[in-house]
CSV table of C-alpha atoms in Angstrom, one decimal:
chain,number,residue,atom,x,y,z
A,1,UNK,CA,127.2,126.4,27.5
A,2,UNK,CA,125.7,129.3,29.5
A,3,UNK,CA,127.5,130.2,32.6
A,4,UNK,CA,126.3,129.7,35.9
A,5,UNK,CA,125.4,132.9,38.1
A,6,UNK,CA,127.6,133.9,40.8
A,7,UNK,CA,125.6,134.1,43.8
A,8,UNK,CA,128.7,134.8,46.2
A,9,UNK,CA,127.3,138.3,46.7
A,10,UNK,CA,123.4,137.1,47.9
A,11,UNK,CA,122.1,137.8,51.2
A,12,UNK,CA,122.1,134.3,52.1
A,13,UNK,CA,125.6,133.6,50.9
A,14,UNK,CA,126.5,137.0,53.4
A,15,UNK,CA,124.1,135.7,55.9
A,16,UNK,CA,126.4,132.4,55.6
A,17,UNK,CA,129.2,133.9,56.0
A,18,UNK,CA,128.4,135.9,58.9
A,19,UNK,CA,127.2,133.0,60.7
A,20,UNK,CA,130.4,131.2,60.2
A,21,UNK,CA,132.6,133.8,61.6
A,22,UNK,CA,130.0,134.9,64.1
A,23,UNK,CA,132.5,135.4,67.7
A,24,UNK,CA,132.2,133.3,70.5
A,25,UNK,CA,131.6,136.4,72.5
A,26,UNK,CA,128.8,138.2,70.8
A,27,UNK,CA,126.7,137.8,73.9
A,28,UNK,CA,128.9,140.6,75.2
A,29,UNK,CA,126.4,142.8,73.6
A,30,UNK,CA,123.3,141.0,75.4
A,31,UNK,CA,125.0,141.5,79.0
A,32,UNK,CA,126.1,145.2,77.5
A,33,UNK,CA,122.4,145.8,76.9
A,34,UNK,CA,120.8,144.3,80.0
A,35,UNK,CA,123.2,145.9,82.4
A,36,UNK,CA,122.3,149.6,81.2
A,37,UNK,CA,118.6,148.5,81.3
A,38,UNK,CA,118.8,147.4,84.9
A,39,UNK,CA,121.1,150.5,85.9
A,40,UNK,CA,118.5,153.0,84.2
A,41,UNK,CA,115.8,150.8,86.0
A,42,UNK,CA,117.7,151.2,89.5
A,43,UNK,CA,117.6,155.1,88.6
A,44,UNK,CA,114.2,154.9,87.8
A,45,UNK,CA,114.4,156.2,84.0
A,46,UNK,CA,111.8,153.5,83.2
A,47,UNK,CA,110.9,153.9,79.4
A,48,UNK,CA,114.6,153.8,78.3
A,49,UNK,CA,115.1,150.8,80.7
A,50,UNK,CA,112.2,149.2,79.4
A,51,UNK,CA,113.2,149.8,75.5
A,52,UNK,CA,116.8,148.4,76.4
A,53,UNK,CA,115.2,145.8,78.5
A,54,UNK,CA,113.1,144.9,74.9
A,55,UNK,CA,116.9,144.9,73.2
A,56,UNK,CA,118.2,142.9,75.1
A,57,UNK,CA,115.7,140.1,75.1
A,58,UNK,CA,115.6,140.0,71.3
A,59,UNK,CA,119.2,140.1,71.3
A,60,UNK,CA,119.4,137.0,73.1
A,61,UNK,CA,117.0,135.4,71.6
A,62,UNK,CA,118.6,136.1,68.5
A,63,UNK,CA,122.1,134.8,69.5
A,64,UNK,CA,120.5,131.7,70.8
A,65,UNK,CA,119.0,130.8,67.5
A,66,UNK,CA,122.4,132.0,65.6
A,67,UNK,CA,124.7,129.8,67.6
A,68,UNK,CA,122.5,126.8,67.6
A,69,UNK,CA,123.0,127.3,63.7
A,70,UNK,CA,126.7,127.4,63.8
A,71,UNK,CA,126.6,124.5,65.8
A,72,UNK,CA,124.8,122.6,63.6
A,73,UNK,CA,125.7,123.8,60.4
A,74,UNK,CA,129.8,125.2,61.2
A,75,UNK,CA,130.8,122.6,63.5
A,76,UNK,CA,134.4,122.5,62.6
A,77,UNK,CA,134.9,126.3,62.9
A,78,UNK,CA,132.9,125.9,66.7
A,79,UNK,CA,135.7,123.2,67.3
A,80,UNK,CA,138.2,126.0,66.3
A,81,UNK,CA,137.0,128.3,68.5
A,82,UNK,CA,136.8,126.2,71.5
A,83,UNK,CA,140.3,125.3,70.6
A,84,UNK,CA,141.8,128.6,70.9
A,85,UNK,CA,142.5,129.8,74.0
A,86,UNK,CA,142.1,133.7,72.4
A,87,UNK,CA,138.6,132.8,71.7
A,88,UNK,CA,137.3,130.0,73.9
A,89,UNK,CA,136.7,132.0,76.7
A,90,UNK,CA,134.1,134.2,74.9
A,91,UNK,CA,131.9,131.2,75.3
A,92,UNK,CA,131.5,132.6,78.7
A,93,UNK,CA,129.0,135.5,77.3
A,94,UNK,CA,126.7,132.8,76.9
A,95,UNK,CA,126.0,132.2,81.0
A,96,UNK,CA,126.8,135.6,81.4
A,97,UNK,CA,124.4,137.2,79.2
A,98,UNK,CA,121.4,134.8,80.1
A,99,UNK,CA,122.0,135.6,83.8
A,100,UNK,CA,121.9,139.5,83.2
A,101,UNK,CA,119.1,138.8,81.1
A,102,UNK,CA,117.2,137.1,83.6
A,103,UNK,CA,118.5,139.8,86.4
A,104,UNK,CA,116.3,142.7,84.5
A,105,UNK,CA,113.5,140.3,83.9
A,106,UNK,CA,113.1,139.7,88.0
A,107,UNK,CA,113.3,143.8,88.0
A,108,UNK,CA,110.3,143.6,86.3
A,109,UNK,CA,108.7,140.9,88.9
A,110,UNK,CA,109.1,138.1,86.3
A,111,UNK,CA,111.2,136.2,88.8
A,112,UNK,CA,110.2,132.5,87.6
A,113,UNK,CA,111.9,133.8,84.1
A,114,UNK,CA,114.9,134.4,86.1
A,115,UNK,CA,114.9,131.3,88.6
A,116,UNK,CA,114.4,129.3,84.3
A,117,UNK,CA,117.6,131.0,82.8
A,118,UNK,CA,119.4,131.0,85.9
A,119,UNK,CA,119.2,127.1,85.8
A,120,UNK,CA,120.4,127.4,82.2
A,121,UNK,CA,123.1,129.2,82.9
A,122,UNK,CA,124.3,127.1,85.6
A,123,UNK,CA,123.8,124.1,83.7
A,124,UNK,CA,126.0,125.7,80.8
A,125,UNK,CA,128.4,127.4,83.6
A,126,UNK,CA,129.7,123.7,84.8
A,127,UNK,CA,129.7,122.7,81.4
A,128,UNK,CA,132.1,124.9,79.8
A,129,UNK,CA,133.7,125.4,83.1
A,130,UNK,CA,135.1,122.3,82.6
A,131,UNK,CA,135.2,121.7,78.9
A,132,UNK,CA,137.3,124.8,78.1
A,133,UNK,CA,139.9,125.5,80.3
A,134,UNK,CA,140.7,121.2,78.8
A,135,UNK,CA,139.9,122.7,74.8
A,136,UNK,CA,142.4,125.6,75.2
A,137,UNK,CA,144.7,125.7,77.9
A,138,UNK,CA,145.1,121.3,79.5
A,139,UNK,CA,144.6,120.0,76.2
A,140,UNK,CA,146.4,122.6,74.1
A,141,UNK,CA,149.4,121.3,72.3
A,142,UNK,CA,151.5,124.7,71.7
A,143,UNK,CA,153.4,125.6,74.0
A,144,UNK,CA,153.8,128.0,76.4
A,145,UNK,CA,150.0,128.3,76.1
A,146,UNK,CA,150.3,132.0,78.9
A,147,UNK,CA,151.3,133.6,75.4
A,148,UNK,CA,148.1,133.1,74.2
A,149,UNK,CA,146.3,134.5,77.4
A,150,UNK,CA,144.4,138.0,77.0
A,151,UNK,CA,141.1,139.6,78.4
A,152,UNK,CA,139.0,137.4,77.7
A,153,UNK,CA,140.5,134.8,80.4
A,154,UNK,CA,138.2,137.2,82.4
A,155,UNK,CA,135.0,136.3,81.3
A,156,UNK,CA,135.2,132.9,83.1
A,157,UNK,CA,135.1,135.3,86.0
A,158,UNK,CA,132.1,137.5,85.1
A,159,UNK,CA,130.2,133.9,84.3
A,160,UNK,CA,130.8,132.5,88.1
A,161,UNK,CA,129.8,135.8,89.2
A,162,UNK,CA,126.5,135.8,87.3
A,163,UNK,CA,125.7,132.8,88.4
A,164,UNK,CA,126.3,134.3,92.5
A,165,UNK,CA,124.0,137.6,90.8
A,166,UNK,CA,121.2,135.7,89.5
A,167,UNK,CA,120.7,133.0,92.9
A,168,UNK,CA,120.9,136.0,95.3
A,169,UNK,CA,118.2,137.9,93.0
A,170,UNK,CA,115.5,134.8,93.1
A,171,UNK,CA,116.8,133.9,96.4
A,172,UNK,CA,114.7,135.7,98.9
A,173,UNK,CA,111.3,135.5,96.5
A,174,UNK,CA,111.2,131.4,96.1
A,175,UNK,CA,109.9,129.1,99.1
A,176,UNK,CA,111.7,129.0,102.1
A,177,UNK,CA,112.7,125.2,101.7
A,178,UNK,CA,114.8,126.8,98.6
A,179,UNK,CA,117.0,129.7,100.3
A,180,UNK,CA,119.3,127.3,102.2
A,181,UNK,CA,120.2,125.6,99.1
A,182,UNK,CA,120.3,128.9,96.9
A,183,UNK,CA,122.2,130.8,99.3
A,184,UNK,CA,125.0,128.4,98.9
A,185,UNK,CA,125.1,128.1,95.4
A,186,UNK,CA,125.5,132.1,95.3
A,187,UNK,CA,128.2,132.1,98.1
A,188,UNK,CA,130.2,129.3,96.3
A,189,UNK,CA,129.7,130.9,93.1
A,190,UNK,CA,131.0,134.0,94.1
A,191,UNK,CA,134.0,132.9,96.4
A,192,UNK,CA,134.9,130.6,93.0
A,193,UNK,CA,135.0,133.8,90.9
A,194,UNK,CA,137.5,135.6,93.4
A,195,UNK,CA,139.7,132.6,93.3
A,196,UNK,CA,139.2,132.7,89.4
A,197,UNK,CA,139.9,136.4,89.2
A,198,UNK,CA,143.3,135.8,91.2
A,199,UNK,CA,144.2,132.7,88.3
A,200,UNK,CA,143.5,134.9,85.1
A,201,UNK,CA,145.0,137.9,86.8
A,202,UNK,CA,148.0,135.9,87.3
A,203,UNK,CA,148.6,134.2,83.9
A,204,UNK,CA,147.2,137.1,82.0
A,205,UNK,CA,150.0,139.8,83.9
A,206,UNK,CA,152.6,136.7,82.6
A,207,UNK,CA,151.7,137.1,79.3
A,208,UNK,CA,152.5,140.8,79.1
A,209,UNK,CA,155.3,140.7,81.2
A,210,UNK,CA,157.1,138.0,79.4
A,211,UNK,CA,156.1,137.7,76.2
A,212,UNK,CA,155.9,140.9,73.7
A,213,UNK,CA,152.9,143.5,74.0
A,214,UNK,CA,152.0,144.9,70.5
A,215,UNK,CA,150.1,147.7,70.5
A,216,UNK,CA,147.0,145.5,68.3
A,217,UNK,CA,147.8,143.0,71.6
A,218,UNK,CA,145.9,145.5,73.9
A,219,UNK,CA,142.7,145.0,73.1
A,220,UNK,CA,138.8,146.2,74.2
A,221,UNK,CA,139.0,142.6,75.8
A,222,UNK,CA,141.5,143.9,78.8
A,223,UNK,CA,138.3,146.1,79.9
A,224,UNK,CA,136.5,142.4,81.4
A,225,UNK,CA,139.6,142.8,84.1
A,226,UNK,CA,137.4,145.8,85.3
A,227,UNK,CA,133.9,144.5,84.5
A,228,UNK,CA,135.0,140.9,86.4
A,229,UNK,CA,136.2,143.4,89.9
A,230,UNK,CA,132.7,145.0,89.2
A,231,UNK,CA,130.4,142.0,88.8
A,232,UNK,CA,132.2,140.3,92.0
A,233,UNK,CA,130.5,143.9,93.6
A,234,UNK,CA,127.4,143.4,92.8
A,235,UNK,CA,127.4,139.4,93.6
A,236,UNK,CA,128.4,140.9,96.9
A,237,UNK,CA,125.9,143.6,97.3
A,238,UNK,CA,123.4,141.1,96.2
A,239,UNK,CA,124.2,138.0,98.6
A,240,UNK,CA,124.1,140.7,101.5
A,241,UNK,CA,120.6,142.0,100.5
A,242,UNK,CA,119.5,137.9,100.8
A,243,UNK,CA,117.1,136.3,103.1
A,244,UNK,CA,118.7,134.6,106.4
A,245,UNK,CA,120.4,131.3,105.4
A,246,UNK,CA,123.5,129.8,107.8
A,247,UNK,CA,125.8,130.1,104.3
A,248,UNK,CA,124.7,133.9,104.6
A,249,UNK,CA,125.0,134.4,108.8
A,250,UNK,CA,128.4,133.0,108.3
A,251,UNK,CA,129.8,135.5,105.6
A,252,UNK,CA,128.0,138.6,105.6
A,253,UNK,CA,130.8,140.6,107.1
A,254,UNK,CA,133.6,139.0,104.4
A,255,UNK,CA,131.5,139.3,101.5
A,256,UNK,CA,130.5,142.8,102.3
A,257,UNK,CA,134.2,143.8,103.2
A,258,UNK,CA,135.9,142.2,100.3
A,259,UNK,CA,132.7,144.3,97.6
A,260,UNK,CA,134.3,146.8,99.0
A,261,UNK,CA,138.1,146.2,98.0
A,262,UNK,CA,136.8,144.8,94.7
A,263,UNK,CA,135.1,148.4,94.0
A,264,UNK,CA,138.1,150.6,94.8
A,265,UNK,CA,140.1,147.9,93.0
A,266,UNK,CA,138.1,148.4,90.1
A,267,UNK,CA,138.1,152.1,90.1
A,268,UNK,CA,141.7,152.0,89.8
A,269,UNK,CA,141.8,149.9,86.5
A,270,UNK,CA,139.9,152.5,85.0
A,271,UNK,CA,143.0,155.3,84.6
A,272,UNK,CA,145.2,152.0,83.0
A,273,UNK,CA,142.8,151.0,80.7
A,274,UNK,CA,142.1,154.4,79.3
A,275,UNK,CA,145.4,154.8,79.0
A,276,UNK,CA,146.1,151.8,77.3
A,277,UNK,CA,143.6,153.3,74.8
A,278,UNK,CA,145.4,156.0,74.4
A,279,UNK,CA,148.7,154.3,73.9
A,280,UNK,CA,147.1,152.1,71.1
A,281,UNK,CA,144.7,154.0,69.1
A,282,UNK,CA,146.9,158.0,69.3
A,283,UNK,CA,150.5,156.8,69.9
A,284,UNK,CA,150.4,153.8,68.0
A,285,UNK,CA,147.9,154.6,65.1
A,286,UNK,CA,145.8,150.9,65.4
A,287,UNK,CA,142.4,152.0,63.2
A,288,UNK,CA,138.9,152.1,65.6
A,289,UNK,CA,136.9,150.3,64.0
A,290,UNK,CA,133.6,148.3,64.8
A,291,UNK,CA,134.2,145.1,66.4
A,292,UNK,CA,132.4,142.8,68.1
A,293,UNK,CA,135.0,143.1,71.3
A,294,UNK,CA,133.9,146.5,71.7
A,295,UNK,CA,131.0,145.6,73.5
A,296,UNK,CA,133.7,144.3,76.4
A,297,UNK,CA,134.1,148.0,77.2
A,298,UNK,CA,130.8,149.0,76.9
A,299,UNK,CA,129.6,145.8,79.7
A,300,UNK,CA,132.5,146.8,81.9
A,301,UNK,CA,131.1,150.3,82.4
A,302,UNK,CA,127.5,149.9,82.9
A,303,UNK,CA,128.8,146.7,85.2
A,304,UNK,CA,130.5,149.0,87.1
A,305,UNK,CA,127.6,152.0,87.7
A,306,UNK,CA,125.0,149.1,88.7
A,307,UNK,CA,127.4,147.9,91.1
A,308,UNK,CA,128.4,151.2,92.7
A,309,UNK,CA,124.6,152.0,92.9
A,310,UNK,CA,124.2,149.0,94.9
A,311,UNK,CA,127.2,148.8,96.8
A,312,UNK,CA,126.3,152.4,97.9
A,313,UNK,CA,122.9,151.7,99.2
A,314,UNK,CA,123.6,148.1,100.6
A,315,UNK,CA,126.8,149.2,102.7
A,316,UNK,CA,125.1,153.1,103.1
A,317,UNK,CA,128.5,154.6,100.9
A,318,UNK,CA,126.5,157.2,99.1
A,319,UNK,CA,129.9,158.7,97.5
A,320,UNK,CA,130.1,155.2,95.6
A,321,UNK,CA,126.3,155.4,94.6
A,322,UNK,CA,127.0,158.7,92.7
A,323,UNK,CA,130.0,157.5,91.2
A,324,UNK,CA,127.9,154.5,89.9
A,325,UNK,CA,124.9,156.9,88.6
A,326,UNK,CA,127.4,159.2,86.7
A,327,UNK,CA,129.3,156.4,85.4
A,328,UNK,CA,125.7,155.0,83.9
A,329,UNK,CA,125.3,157.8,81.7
A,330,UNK,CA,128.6,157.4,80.8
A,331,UNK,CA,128.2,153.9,79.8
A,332,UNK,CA,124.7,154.9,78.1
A,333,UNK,CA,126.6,157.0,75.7
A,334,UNK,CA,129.2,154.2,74.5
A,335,UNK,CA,126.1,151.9,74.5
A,336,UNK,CA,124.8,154.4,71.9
A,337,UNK,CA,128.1,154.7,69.8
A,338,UNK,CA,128.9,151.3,69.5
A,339,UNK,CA,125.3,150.3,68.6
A,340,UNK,CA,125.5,152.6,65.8
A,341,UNK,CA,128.5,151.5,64.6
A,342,UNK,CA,127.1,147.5,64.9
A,343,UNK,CA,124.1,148.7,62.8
A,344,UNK,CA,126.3,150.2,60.4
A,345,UNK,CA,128.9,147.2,60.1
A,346,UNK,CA,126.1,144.8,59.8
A,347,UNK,CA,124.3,146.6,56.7
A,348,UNK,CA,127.6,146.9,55.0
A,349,UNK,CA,128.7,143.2,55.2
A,350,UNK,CA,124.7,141.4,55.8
A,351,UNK,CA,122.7,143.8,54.3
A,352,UNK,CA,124.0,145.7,51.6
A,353,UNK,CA,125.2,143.4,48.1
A,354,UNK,CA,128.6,144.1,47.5
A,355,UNK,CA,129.3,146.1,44.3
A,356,UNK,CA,131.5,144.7,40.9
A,357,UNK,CA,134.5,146.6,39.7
A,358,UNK,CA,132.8,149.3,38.2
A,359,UNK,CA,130.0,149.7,40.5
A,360,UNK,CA,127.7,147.3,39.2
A,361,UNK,CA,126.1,145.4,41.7
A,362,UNK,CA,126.4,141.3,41.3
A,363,UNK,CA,123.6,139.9,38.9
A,364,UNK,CA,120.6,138.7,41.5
A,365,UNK,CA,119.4,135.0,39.7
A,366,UNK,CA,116.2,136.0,38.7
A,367,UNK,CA,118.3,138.3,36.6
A,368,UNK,CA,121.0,135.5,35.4
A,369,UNK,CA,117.6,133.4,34.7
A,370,UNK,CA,115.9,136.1,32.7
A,371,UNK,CA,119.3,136.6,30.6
A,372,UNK,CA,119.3,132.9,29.7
């Protein structure tokens, strides 16, 4: 009886694989990607924003496609993920990454693209802004669920605040009949996040206060604290730059005070989080390697330059607009090192067959065939 092959080590058993364990969060890298590209635009570097705009759109598209596969073909492990409340958040990428998406598509004048994802993403936004914080947290049965809180809690924040990006970006180009309505939707959207960012602030500082903090605890995750104080600055930069709506009359001053608070806020994360770094990867000796949470560092960076470029021209606070270009290049460069290290992790477990004991690569099944 001849044996059959063992095909564990195809591409499409890899491919398999990867789909099944593909993270919630992955869209990190689309709003990573379209961030930069809207920053470079801003600073007018226009064939590198356009390439990154060209990443990120294929990126997207991509993800799309790969988590309408897990859907349908993993469902159980989707279940899983909404499940946990270490991972369910992540699902937040998803409005978050189609609203930045659609932000560097209206830079580009393509602002029916944006208004078309933007009703995505708000249709998605309500969805799993309801479904879940019930998944993980209401309908969780462990117990205290706050142990389980981390970084990503924050992306829940960066969503709402997307959603308050992406209205006040179409808002002033669409009919007039429209800006009423749209000006509300950003100014509720935005207020929402703050009270958001207050919530997760809260339970995540009760998790490392009461419960223990290893150092492999501290993850690239804790960054989104940072990117969600950022992104609530550029929501407020944008809904000041709006057309005249009564939502927008009646909170101009607040919304333009509070960017402010939320951008010095943010600047002072920056010092802790580095630290933490530090503290994990030199005093602690966790290994840096690629994962797909690293791309929460990367969006929290180039969130941050966008929104100090436009925070300094909106209020007139040039010393924040050169903060925000310097930190761009800065966040261009860990674009850079953690793409390369994606590329490289994805050849090595997608790509590249893995090799037998003895360095023989598995038998392909033309090969088994032409041995029978």
């Amino acid at each position: 009886m001849t044996r059959a092959p063992d095909l564990t080590g195809t591409l499409t058993a890899r491919a398999r694989r990867a789909l099944e364990t593909l993270a919630p969060g992955y869209f990190a890298f689309v709003m990573a990607t379209g961030i930069i590209s809207v920053g470079l635009d801003l600073e007018r570097v226009p064939l590198l924003s356009a390439a990154l705009a060209a990443v990120c759109l294929a990126a997207w598209a991509v993800l799309v496609v790969l988590t309408l596969l897990r859907l349908a073909l993993e469902p159980a492990r989707v279940r899983e993920d909404f499940a946990d409340p270490r991972r369910a958040f992540g699902f937040f990428t998803v409005v978050a990454g189609t609203n930045v998406l659609g932000v560097r598509l209206a830079a580009d004048g393509h602002t029916g693209w944006t208004a078309a994802l933007l009703a995505v993403a708000f249709g998605c936004w309500l969805v799993l802004g309801y479904v879940v914080p019930w998944t993980a947290v209401l309908g969780h049965t462990t117990r205290p669920v706050v142990a389980a809180a981390n970084g990503t809690w924050f992306i829940w924040v960066v969503a709402s605040q997307s959603v308050a990006v992406a209205t006040a970006t179409v808002q002033p180009v669409l009919a007039p009949g429209w800006r009423g309505g749209l000006a509300l939707l950003a100014v509720v959207s935005w207020a929402v996040g703050i009270f958001l960012y207050a919530a997760a602030g809260v339970f995540v500082a009760l998790r490392m206060m009461l419960f223990d903090l290893r150092p492999v605890d501290l993850d690239p995750p804790y960054w989104v604290a940072m990117g969600a104080c950022a992104i609530t600055v550029l929501a407020g930069a944008r809904i000041l730059e709006m057309a005249d709506a009564p939502m927008v009359l009646a909170t101009r001053g607040l919304v333009g005070g509070l960017s402010v608070v939320f951008w010095a806020f943010a600047t002072w994360l920056i010092p802790p989080l580095v630290a933490a770094g530090w503290w994990r990867h030199r005093r602690h000796g966790v290994p840096l390697g690629y994962d797909a949470s690293l791309w929460s560092i990367v969006f929290p960076l180039g969130m941050y330059a966008v929104a100090g470029i436009y925070l300094g021209r909106a209020d007139r606070l040039p010393v924040v607009g050169v903060v925000g270009t310097v930190e761009l290049w800065v966040a261009l460069a860990a674009w850079v090192v953690v793409g390369v290290a994606m590329a490289v992790n994805l050849w090595r477990t997608v790509g590249r067959a893995p090799r037998q004991p003895g360095g023989r690569r598995p038998p392909r099944p033309s090969d088994a065939g032409a041995r029978r």
